[in-house]
Amino acid sequence: MKEEQWLYTISSKKRLIDLNFNEIWRYRDLLVLFVKRDVITVYKQTILGPLWYFIQPLFTSLIFTLVFNNLANIPTGDGVPDLLFNLAGITSWNYFSECLKGTSDTFKKNQNIFGKVYFPRVIMPMSVVVSNLLKFGIQLLVFITFYVYFVFFTDHAENAIPQFELLLFPLIILLMGLLGLGFGMIISSMTTKYRDLTFLVGFGIQLLMYASAVMYPLDLIRRKVEEGKIPVIAGQFIEYNPMTTIVELFRYMTLGIGDYSLAKLIYVSVVSVAIFLAGLIVFNKTEKSFIDNV
């Protein structure tokens, strides 16, 4: 009598870095279901619905332009409109921040589902990253619309020229997703024991935005450090913040302004992968016993 062969075995014993792509592929229908849930339910009972995807980056860019560029006189770049500069920063920042916020309470928000049925737990934060691609695509369309307007119908964007590095755009999306997913899984795992972190996430993301060169160019920070108006350690934190490099690269590839180098791109790629792997390790360890803590 032949020994019965099982398709797969459910066990609490896992490797530290365990991302079973075969199992995730078997549950791809569930992943699609979670993505649809995230997209449909967010604005299901709202008046404007998906229009909020357009309103949020546009109004934020207008406020940044008024406050930081018109009132504070922060320079953006020669031949690039302030609104387009801010819209580029916000568009690239929002995908990361939405991935981080959406995955940072994975265990707490889905504890009822996790306690009743088995499926690869990592599918839940992955669905957030995938569903946010739709929102990012809509906001990218807003940016492209204003870019076309300023370049072809005004004389205020004569230097806003896309660069050859635009081919790296898929890599930028991947890096933002890995960063948001990695940090989100770490925070989600920690909130199962320390509920205070839940209240700090939104506040912390807001502070991190100001340290990611979203509403100002990185060159301005370097000048302020040289003039002694900003502490060196603060300048270094902004300089080596991986999201600063991503925001600057996004501006460089679309508008032709910003700080870009291959060395920095390699640095951000290594950091993003390392944070994702660290998040996966913590997530895998937490999922074994989180139901006893939440």
mmCIF file with all atom_site columns, C-alpha atoms in Angstrom, residues 7 11 16 33 55 82 92-93 95 100 108 136 144 195 205 211 213 226 244 256 268 275-276 281 286:
data_model
loop_
_atom_site.group_PDB
_atom_site.id
_atom_site.type_symbol
_atom_site.label_atom_id
_atom_site.label_alt_id
_atom_site.label_comp_id
_atom_site.label_asym_id
_atom_site.label_entity_id
_atom_site.label_seq_id
_atom_site.pdbx_PDB_ins_code
_atom_site.Cartn_x
_atom_site.Cartn_y
_atom_site.Cartn_z
_atom_site.occupancy
_atom_site.B_iso_or_equiv
_atom_site.pdbx_formal_charge
_atom_site.auth_seq_id
_atom_site.auth_comp_id
_atom_site.auth_asym_id
_atom_site.auth_atom_id
_atom_site.pdbx_PDB_model_num
ATOM 1  C CA . LEU A 1 7   ? -0.503  18.376 -1.240  1.00 0.00 ? 7   LEU A CA 1
ATOM 2  C CA . SER A 1 11  ? 2.358   23.517 10.525  1.00 0.00 ? 11  SER A CA 1
ATOM 3  C CA . LEU A 1 16  ? 12.710  32.562 9.600   1.00 0.00 ? 16  LEU A CA 1
ATOM 4  C CA . LEU A 1 33  ? -10.884 38.842 -3.188  1.00 0.00 ? 33  LEU A CA 1
ATOM 5  C CA . ILE A 1 55  ? -8.941  65.279 -4.443  1.00 0.00 ? 55  ILE A CA 1
ATOM 6  C CA . ASP A 1 82  ? 5.767   74.719 -7.768  1.00 0.00 ? 82  ASP A CA 1
ATOM 7  C CA . SER A 1 92  ? 5.438   59.153 -4.954  1.00 0.00 ? 92  SER A CA 1
ATOM 8  C CA . TRP A 1 93  ? 5.042   59.501 -1.182  1.00 0.00 ? 93  TRP A CA 1
ATOM 9  C CA . TYR A 1 95  ? 1.881   54.969 -2.307  1.00 0.00 ? 95  TYR A CA 1
ATOM 10 C CA . LEU A 1 100 ? 2.511   51.347 5.472   1.00 0.00 ? 100 LEU A CA 1
ATOM 11 C CA . LYS A 1 108 ? -5.523  43.652 14.833  1.00 0.00 ? 108 LYS A CA 1
ATOM 12 C CA . PHE A 1 136 ? -1.401  55.130 -7.043  1.00 0.00 ? 136 PHE A CA 1
ATOM 13 C CA . ILE A 1 144 ? 0.402   63.294 -15.817 1.00 0.00 ? 144 ILE A CA 1
ATOM 14 C CA . ARG A 1 195 ? -1.256  48.803 21.484  1.00 0.00 ? 195 ARG A CA 1
ATOM 15 C CA . ILE A 1 205 ? 4.030   58.770 9.093   1.00 0.00 ? 205 ILE A CA 1
ATOM 16 C CA . ALA A 1 211 ? 11.854  64.133 6.649   1.00 0.00 ? 211 ALA A CA 1
ATOM 17 C CA . ALA A 1 213 ? 11.994  65.798 0.970   1.00 0.00 ? 213 ALA A CA 1
ATOM 18 C CA . GLU A 1 226 ? 26.392  74.017 5.553   1.00 0.00 ? 226 GLU A CA 1
ATOM 19 C CA . THR A 1 244 ? 14.078  60.768 0.222   1.00 0.00 ? 244 THR A CA 1
ATOM 20 C CA . GLY A 1 256 ? 14.554  66.499 -14.788 1.00 0.00 ? 256 GLY A CA 1
ATOM 21 C CA . VAL A 1 268 ? 17.864  52.116 -1.392  1.00 0.00 ? 268 VAL A CA 1
ATOM 22 C CA . ILE A 1 275 ? 13.547  45.882 5.658   1.00 0.00 ? 275 ILE A CA 1
ATOM 23 C CA . PHE A 1 276 ? 11.151  43.591 3.793   1.00 0.00 ? 276 PHE A CA 1
ATOM 24 C CA . ILE A 1 281 ? 10.865  37.345 9.803   1.00 0.00 ? 281 ILE A CA 1
ATOM 25 C CA . THR A 1 286 ? 4.302   36.682 15.417  1.00 0.00 ? 286 THR A CA 1
#
